[in-house]
XYZ file of C-alpha atoms in Angstrom:
546
model
C 67.904 55.966 -10.402
C 68.869 56.262 -14.082
C 71.955 55.307 -16.006
C 73.109 55.306 -19.604
C 72.371 52.144 -21.523
C 75.701 50.695 -22.631
C 74.927 46.989 -23.119
C 75.414 46.624 -26.865
C 74.063 43.052 -26.842
C 70.795 44.305 -25.377
C 70.564 47.231 -27.773
C 71.106 45.112 -30.869
C 68.658 42.509 -29.604
C 65.755 44.607 -30.901
C 66.256 43.243 -34.387
C 65.666 39.744 -33.026
C 62.397 40.725 -31.357
C 59.125 40.190 -33.149
C 57.809 43.598 -32.079
C 58.800 46.659 -30.092
C 55.536 46.494 -28.156
C 52.838 43.905 -27.623
C 49.445 45.197 -26.474
C 46.844 42.878 -24.948
C 43.187 43.775 -25.507
C 41.276 45.501 -28.317
C 38.946 47.578 -26.192
C 38.953 51.348 -25.782
C 42.378 51.223 -24.095
C 44.106 48.894 -26.543
C 42.761 50.705 -29.606
C 44.103 54.063 -28.435
C 47.417 52.617 -27.249
C 47.976 51.005 -30.635
C 47.155 54.295 -32.351
C 49.631 56.259 -30.197
C 52.475 53.751 -30.573
C 52.026 53.525 -34.326
C 52.096 57.317 -34.404
C 55.637 57.357 -32.959
C 56.888 54.663 -35.315
C 56.851 51.609 -33.056
C 56.440 48.044 -34.333
C 53.297 46.957 -32.488
C 51.109 43.886 -32.354
C 47.816 43.775 -30.497
C 46.418 40.423 -29.374
C 42.714 40.044 -28.624
C 40.888 36.937 -27.373
C 37.656 37.894 -29.135
C 36.915 37.844 -32.837
C 36.762 41.633 -33.163
C 37.411 44.992 -31.529
C 35.350 46.447 -28.716
C 36.526 44.971 -25.416
C 33.705 45.457 -22.910
C 31.374 46.394 -25.742
C 32.310 43.315 -27.765
C 31.651 40.863 -24.932
C 28.610 42.429 -23.229
C 25.743 42.031 -25.701
C 22.951 41.396 -23.222
C 19.612 43.227 -23.658
C 19.764 46.735 -22.206
C 23.561 47.075 -22.223
C 24.437 50.744 -22.651
C 26.555 53.643 -21.394
C 25.917 55.114 -17.971
C 28.113 58.098 -18.877
C 26.934 60.538 -21.521
C 27.902 59.237 -24.976
C 29.665 62.439 -25.981
C 31.771 62.409 -22.793
C 32.718 58.764 -23.277
C 34.073 58.793 -26.832
C 37.661 59.531 -27.784
C 38.827 63.140 -27.705
C 42.123 62.796 -29.612
C 40.859 63.339 -33.168
C 38.910 66.396 -34.259
C 38.035 64.670 -37.510
C 36.504 61.780 -35.588
C 34.530 64.164 -33.398
C 33.282 65.998 -36.492
C 32.028 62.930 -38.331
C 30.445 60.732 -35.650
C 26.809 61.308 -34.653
C 25.558 59.808 -31.409
C 21.892 58.769 -31.588
C 21.208 58.772 -27.823
C 22.500 60.573 -24.750
C 23.422 57.137 -23.386
C 24.208 54.907 -26.352
C 23.353 51.210 -26.453
C 25.888 48.424 -26.955
C 25.314 47.939 -30.711
C 25.973 51.624 -31.374
C 29.055 51.689 -29.123
C 30.468 48.645 -30.891
C 29.876 50.280 -34.289
C 31.706 53.368 -33.018
C 34.781 51.399 -31.928
C 34.783 49.439 -35.194
C 34.620 52.750 -37.033
C 37.618 54.102 -35.092
C 39.686 50.980 -35.731
C 38.898 51.070 -39.447
C 39.308 54.820 -39.824
C 42.869 54.754 -38.491
C 43.731 51.462 -40.226
C 44.456 49.739 -36.920
C 43.063 46.309 -37.805
C 46.199 45.344 -39.734
C 48.200 45.347 -36.487
C 45.608 43.367 -34.525
C 45.396 39.600 -34.181
C 42.010 38.253 -33.077
C 41.062 34.907 -31.514
C 44.425 35.176 -29.776
C 44.084 34.534 -26.050
C 47.287 35.341 -24.145
C 48.045 32.506 -21.719
C 51.411 33.580 -20.333
C 53.841 36.504 -20.351
C 57.380 35.881 -19.097
C 60.070 38.546 -18.751
C 63.566 37.588 -19.945
C 65.968 39.833 -18.070
C 69.021 38.736 -20.095
C 67.515 40.176 -23.279
C 65.203 42.658 -21.560
C 62.128 41.477 -23.396
C 58.738 39.893 -22.787
C 57.872 36.532 -24.253
C 54.160 35.872 -24.535
C 52.449 32.635 -25.384
C 49.000 32.368 -26.923
C 46.515 29.597 -26.447
C 47.647 27.038 -28.991
C 51.340 27.577 -28.283
C 52.382 30.478 -30.557
C 55.079 32.667 -28.978
C 56.143 36.246 -29.614
C 58.788 38.518 -28.109
C 58.735 42.270 -27.596
C 60.641 44.879 -25.628
C 57.510 46.224 -23.925
C 54.224 44.657 -22.864
C 51.125 46.819 -22.316
C 47.867 45.522 -20.874
C 44.530 47.015 -21.868
C 42.523 44.151 -20.404
C 39.834 46.071 -18.559
C 38.636 46.407 -14.991
C 35.406 44.418 -15.434
C 36.262 41.754 -17.984
C 36.673 38.443 -16.150
C 33.158 37.114 -15.413
C 32.350 35.077 -12.315
C 29.593 32.521 -11.955
C 27.973 31.784 -8.593
C 29.202 28.817 -6.604
C 26.021 26.759 -6.924
C 25.832 22.976 -7.018
C 24.859 21.599 -10.422
C 25.350 24.831 -12.362
C 26.379 22.857 -15.474
C 23.469 20.439 -15.300
C 20.751 22.755 -16.680
C 19.397 21.385 -19.969
C 18.230 24.739 -21.343
C 20.278 27.736 -22.379
C 22.298 29.421 -19.650
C 25.153 31.940 -19.722
C 26.762 34.881 -17.994
C 25.632 38.271 -19.305
C 29.163 39.089 -20.503
C 29.188 35.920 -22.600
C 25.824 36.536 -24.232
C 25.714 34.593 -27.523
C 26.436 36.506 -30.712
C 23.458 34.875 -32.393
C 19.962 36.043 -31.360
C 18.601 34.625 -28.106
C 14.885 33.927 -28.085
C 13.226 34.533 -24.733
C 9.823 35.749 -25.913
C 7.080 33.967 -24.005
C 9.581 31.786 -22.117
C 10.254 31.117 -18.458
C 13.422 33.045 -17.654
C 15.567 33.418 -14.538
C 17.975 36.281 -13.867
C 20.411 35.671 -11.026
C 21.848 38.961 -9.740
C 20.667 42.554 -9.409
C 23.837 44.587 -9.875
C 24.223 47.111 -12.692
C 24.166 44.418 -15.382
C 21.225 42.624 -13.804
C 19.257 45.871 -13.586
C 19.779 46.631 -17.292
C 18.873 43.074 -18.276
C 15.792 42.737 -16.055
C 14.158 45.972 -17.202
C 14.447 44.817 -20.839
C 13.692 41.094 -20.825
C 10.614 41.507 -18.604
C 8.818 43.099 -21.561
C 8.848 39.943 -23.683
C 9.194 36.901 -21.457
C 6.325 34.712 -20.422
C 7.511 34.851 -16.831
C 10.654 36.318 -15.255
C 11.999 35.215 -11.883
C 14.657 37.457 -10.363
C 16.949 35.937 -7.752
C 18.301 38.750 -5.620
C 21.023 38.363 -3.005
C 21.746 42.014 -2.449
C 19.689 44.976 -3.706
C 21.418 48.069 -5.030
C 20.527 51.739 -4.894
C 19.446 52.578 -8.438
C 18.643 55.954 -9.958
C 16.884 56.962 -13.191
C 19.021 57.246 -16.325
C 16.614 59.614 -18.132
C 17.927 58.674 -21.550
C 16.608 60.305 -24.714
C 17.321 60.512 -28.427
C 19.682 63.108 -29.882
C 18.254 64.823 -32.960
C 20.511 66.391 -35.642
C 20.205 69.923 -34.244
C 21.164 68.801 -30.735
C 24.089 66.793 -32.117
C 25.262 69.931 -33.888
C 25.203 71.791 -30.555
C 27.069 68.963 -28.837
C 29.707 68.938 -31.553
C 30.207 72.681 -31.263
C 30.721 72.275 -27.511
C 33.173 69.360 -27.506
C 36.062 71.495 -26.249
C 33.977 72.604 -23.287
C 32.701 69.049 -22.669
C 36.185 67.547 -22.456
C 37.504 70.468 -20.434
C 34.671 69.910 -17.944
C 35.547 66.216 -17.771
C 39.192 67.127 -17.139
C 38.231 69.373 -14.221
C 35.777 67.096 -12.399
C 36.732 64.653 -9.663
C 36.263 61.468 -11.677
C 36.147 62.603 -15.308
C 32.354 62.715 -15.563
C 30.282 65.722 -16.617
C 29.244 65.952 -12.960
C 31.174 66.867 -9.848
C 30.348 67.317 -6.181
C 28.306 70.337 -5.098
C 30.294 72.797 -2.982
C 27.692 72.699 -0.191
C 27.311 70.255 2.680
C 24.051 68.383 3.189
C 22.979 70.087 6.399
C 24.123 73.621 5.678
C 20.926 74.147 3.666
C 17.351 73.948 4.891
C 15.407 70.705 4.677
C 13.240 72.237 1.965
C 16.276 73.275 -0.100
C 17.871 69.881 0.435
C 14.872 67.977 -0.861
C 14.404 70.405 -3.734
C 18.028 69.772 -4.777
C 17.623 66.009 -4.509
C 14.402 66.131 -6.531
C 16.325 68.043 -9.190
C 19.104 65.427 -9.225
C 16.619 62.550 -9.336
C 14.985 64.123 -12.392
C 18.317 64.818 -14.148
C 20.246 62.674 -16.607
C 23.041 60.326 -15.678
C 25.384 60.280 -12.719
C 24.575 63.731 -11.355
C 22.766 62.183 -8.403
C 25.923 60.208 -7.534
C 28.769 62.436 -8.672
C 27.038 65.827 -8.373
C 25.509 65.497 -4.919
C 26.365 67.446 -1.752
C 30.085 67.185 -1.082
C 29.702 65.183 2.141
C 27.201 62.537 0.998
C 29.998 60.002 0.472
C 31.949 60.889 3.630
C 29.443 61.800 6.366
C 27.318 58.835 7.563
C 24.451 61.119 8.632
C 24.387 62.925 5.294
C 24.499 59.586 3.501
C 21.654 58.253 5.627
C 19.500 61.254 4.730
C 20.192 60.749 1.019
C 19.529 57.022 1.312
C 16.180 57.705 2.978
C 15.243 60.033 0.117
C 15.970 57.360 -2.498
C 14.266 54.660 -0.413
C 11.086 56.741 -0.435
C 11.350 56.997 -4.230
C 11.525 53.213 -4.487
C 8.448 52.878 -2.257
C 6.584 55.338 -4.480
C 7.457 53.441 -7.653
C 6.808 49.850 -6.521
C 3.151 48.993 -5.918
C 3.642 46.129 -3.480
C 5.085 47.467 -0.184
C 6.640 44.093 0.638
C 8.504 43.948 -2.666
C 9.560 47.586 -2.318
C 11.248 46.841 1.006
C 13.084 43.890 -0.548
C 14.489 46.271 -3.173
C 15.846 48.775 -0.622
C 19.445 48.071 0.483
C 20.074 47.787 4.202
C 23.784 46.891 4.188
C 25.193 49.993 2.484
C 24.272 53.606 1.866
C 23.429 55.339 -1.384
C 26.456 55.836 -3.632
C 28.847 53.764 -1.554
C 28.748 51.204 -4.345
C 28.622 52.199 -8.018
C 25.047 53.323 -8.681
C 23.193 51.397 -11.416
C 21.244 53.751 -13.659
C 17.876 52.417 -14.766
C 14.854 52.981 -16.949
C 11.639 51.678 -15.343
C 13.578 49.031 -13.431
C 11.465 49.367 -10.306
C 8.286 49.378 -12.367
C 9.342 45.964 -13.714
C 8.239 44.499 -10.375
C 4.723 45.866 -10.876
C 4.232 43.496 -13.801
C 2.245 40.297 -13.340
C 4.926 38.276 -15.129
C 7.807 39.255 -12.786
C 8.599 37.602 -9.448
C 11.326 38.613 -6.982
C 13.025 35.959 -4.852
C 15.159 37.029 -1.897
C 17.843 34.328 -1.735
C 18.977 35.551 1.665
C 15.702 34.190 3.015
C 15.335 31.247 0.646
C 18.845 30.403 -0.595
C 19.527 28.674 -3.904
C 20.395 25.052 -3.117
C 21.218 23.773 -6.577
C 20.643 24.008 -10.293
C 18.997 20.991 -11.928
C 18.356 19.981 -15.517
C 14.960 21.678 -15.244
C 15.778 24.852 -13.324
C 16.677 26.148 -9.867
C 15.909 24.710 -6.442
C 15.774 26.993 -3.409
C 15.203 26.080 0.230
C 11.533 26.866 -0.369
C 10.612 25.438 -3.774
C 11.683 24.247 -7.212
C 11.493 26.485 -10.301
C 11.449 25.310 -13.901
C 13.014 27.541 -16.570
C 13.727 27.648 -20.272
C 16.630 30.090 -19.875
C 18.912 31.094 -16.974
C 20.851 34.368 -17.143
C 23.680 34.892 -14.680
C 24.236 38.594 -13.966
C 26.734 37.724 -11.266
C 29.494 40.226 -11.886
C 33.214 40.064 -12.394
C 36.490 39.322 -10.714
C 37.097 43.058 -10.869
C 40.467 44.561 -11.822
C 42.536 41.580 -10.621
C 40.780 38.753 -12.456
C 41.940 39.735 -15.929
C 45.560 39.641 -14.682
C 45.235 36.481 -12.584
C 44.085 34.460 -15.588
C 47.410 35.140 -17.380
C 50.592 33.535 -16.043
C 52.639 36.738 -15.730
C 56.207 36.110 -14.539
C 58.777 38.832 -13.830
C 62.402 38.800 -12.687
C 63.691 35.996 -10.495
C 60.669 33.901 -11.552
C 58.363 36.150 -9.523
C 54.726 35.410 -10.361
C 52.389 38.393 -10.376
C 49.497 36.456 -8.855
C 51.709 35.463 -5.910
C 53.121 38.967 -5.419
C 49.660 40.525 -5.398
C 48.323 37.818 -3.110
C 50.846 38.960 -0.487
C 50.125 42.653 -1.038
C 48.381 44.458 -3.861
C 50.738 47.269 -4.824
C 51.600 49.175 -7.989
C 53.166 52.436 -9.040
C 50.576 54.915 -10.353
C 48.423 51.915 -11.290
C 50.722 51.695 -14.326
C 53.842 49.773 -13.267
C 54.808 47.008 -10.828
C 58.181 46.406 -9.244
C 59.772 43.074 -10.287
C 58.029 43.369 -13.666
C 60.183 45.611 -15.892
C 58.775 46.991 -19.141
C 55.232 45.972 -18.200
C 52.771 48.850 -18.334
C 49.117 48.629 -17.306
C 46.398 50.898 -18.637
C 44.177 51.491 -15.600
C 45.638 48.757 -13.460
C 45.039 48.383 -9.706
C 45.379 51.686 -7.811
C 44.744 53.740 -10.937
C 41.888 56.225 -11.150
C 38.567 54.690 -12.173
C 35.636 56.872 -13.170
C 34.627 57.935 -16.655
C 37.043 55.358 -18.036
C 37.931 56.771 -21.472
C 39.138 60.000 -19.874
C 41.452 58.014 -17.593
C 42.441 55.680 -20.427
C 43.572 58.519 -22.679
C 45.687 59.976 -19.865
C 47.302 56.612 -19.025
C 48.008 55.801 -22.670
C 49.632 59.166 -23.304
C 51.741 58.886 -20.128
C 52.990 55.413 -21.132
C 53.720 56.557 -24.692
C 55.698 59.565 -23.438
C 57.758 57.301 -21.169
C 58.598 54.950 -24.051
C 59.617 57.933 -26.183
C 61.808 59.190 -23.331
C 63.500 55.784 -23.159
C 64.057 55.516 -26.904
C 65.645 58.955 -27.033
C 68.203 57.863 -24.417
C 68.704 54.235 -25.509
C 67.107 52.873 -22.352
C 65.695 49.367 -22.759
C 64.512 48.595 -19.241
C 62.078 50.435 -16.953
C 61.020 49.253 -13.523
C 59.363 51.085 -10.645
C 61.552 51.170 -7.566
C 60.344 49.501 -4.381
C 60.464 52.924 -2.718
C 58.236 54.444 -5.401
C 55.718 51.613 -5.043
C 55.636 52.001 -1.253
C 55.178 55.763 -1.571
C 52.317 55.315 -4.032
C 50.590 52.769 -1.797
C 50.830 55.214 1.098
C 49.326 57.960 -1.065
C 46.499 55.676 -2.264
C 45.740 54.749 1.342
C 45.635 58.390 2.410
C 43.312 59.324 -0.448
C 40.890 56.590 0.599
C 40.600 57.663 4.231
C 37.108 58.697 5.322
C 35.353 57.504 2.164
C 32.256 55.457 2.876
C 32.820 53.557 -0.392
C 35.888 51.918 1.151
C 33.895 50.757 4.165
C 31.438 48.490 2.337
C 31.744 45.210 0.455
C 31.811 45.671 -3.310
C 34.001 45.002 -6.313
C 35.539 48.422 -5.625
C 36.955 47.024 -2.375
C 37.985 43.708 -3.904
C 35.101 41.632 -2.520
C 33.554 38.881 -4.621
C 31.377 36.288 -2.888
C 31.684 34.025 -5.933
C 35.421 33.552 -5.346
C 37.309 31.752 -2.617
C 39.684 33.959 -0.666
C 38.139 37.253 -1.792
C 36.165 38.118 1.344
C 38.631 40.632 2.784
C 38.456 44.289 1.792
C 41.528 45.676 0.039
C 42.445 48.928 -1.652
C 41.886 48.095 -5.309
C 41.455 51.551 -6.865
C 42.630 55.116 -6.491
C 40.075 56.989 -4.389
C 41.469 60.504 -4.829
C 40.418 62.996 -7.462
C 41.427 63.146 -11.080
C 43.505 66.260 -10.406
C 45.509 64.672 -7.572
C 46.123 61.540 -9.650
C 47.271 63.434 -12.720
C 49.422 65.786 -10.649
C 51.395 62.871 -9.196
C 51.809 61.233 -12.613
C 52.938 64.500 -14.205
C 55.453 65.106 -11.414
C 57.045 61.731 -12.145
C 57.361 62.594 -15.839
C 58.703 66.093 -15.157
C 61.402 64.639 -12.894
C 62.746 62.599 -15.782
C 61.044 59.508 -14.351
C 63.328 59.491 -11.329
C 60.974 57.070 -9.549
C 61.865 54.412 -12.110
C 65.055 52.455 -12.616
C 65.825 53.200 -16.245
C 68.655 51.278 -17.884
């Protein structure tokens, strides 16, 4: 439903607002959103809790942190000049290089002047009488804007394990996403890593090279596949640069925005010899091809998935010398690819080193942390450093930590506790003029490709509103219900939605997060974009515009 905006008090209220738009977060999403809004002449302020730009790549400075998507498919596509001048040094760039890239983008387009760092947003309250958002920072500063846009990330709120005495350790200890900015010395020391998810895998394979002794506490092994990273020399970078149009077009056509998409064949329509030859090829190839470019039924047919899982299990057995340790590293509670696949470089070989020990905490649970180290049901360990690679309160955590209040004093955390629902993963009913970049039920995948699409869709909507003097946009309850139904339908039959992971909202480190929910859009990039484009082409009929 739309109507002409006639409330003169509301229209003239803009001059009393601090900004037209407030953006939260200076990661890949916030940087691009700021750029696009500035480009259409909006008064924008971006608030960031950290001391600089980068988002994920500002906070995650742990050893081994790097892309798992190809660098040249992960960078921004909006500026030809930027594409022409930036050289990637590796096919999968490391965190320091990624951070330099994002700093370069922010400086190149003079975005820093509209950013405010060390500014942690504590609350955001919608004032329906003036149709504006009022945000409050830690410390009490308040600002008002017509629109509020969140670029706060899907994996940005870290969780620590619920272990007795976790604050009692006398040595250094921290979560990987809060790795100190100053150098951390672990050479020759006794180090513990708790967790073997994607972050744990990257950390373990790096720190094992220098520590005196590394003890890995594993609750749940993951299916990992080789990254096969390599340097990019000047001639290869020249070829990549010449092919950027093709690279981004490929990303736009694939299911999840990666440079890989599902093979058109089914697992058992080829011979066993052909099947294993194809899997050997994928295992020897770079990046996510083995996950995103596999047979089309590997993530839907349990038998096909079992065959693929057996193939990878055999690879693990071949790479780990001790058969007992190898079996501990092979998942038994989920199939290959049903959780996001960590990409590794000699991760499994780490366990062949004399200075690395693997502890299965399912068999010998951690009882407590002491001033000296960690106590399990079996023994006591002394450490100089404890690293917690224990994941995130995915997607929801970054919203739950902010007191977001919509119309009729409706709190977002309460509304989502009853039922997680959005419209396009961008808007929420009862929260007018709030737009999320890659919120719940949006498409996750090669994130920058989804981010650029979301940012451009939001910017187009704001332009549409300005042209017609609309000052209030809210998804209708009917539109939200229709989107939830569509999200549910797209997730049917996917094995990924039948296992416990952050992609199904499960986090064992949090109370009340042990029930699977639909937290992401499980359809393809084309189906997601088609629905979003249909909404725009209809004049945003699914929204109440006033």
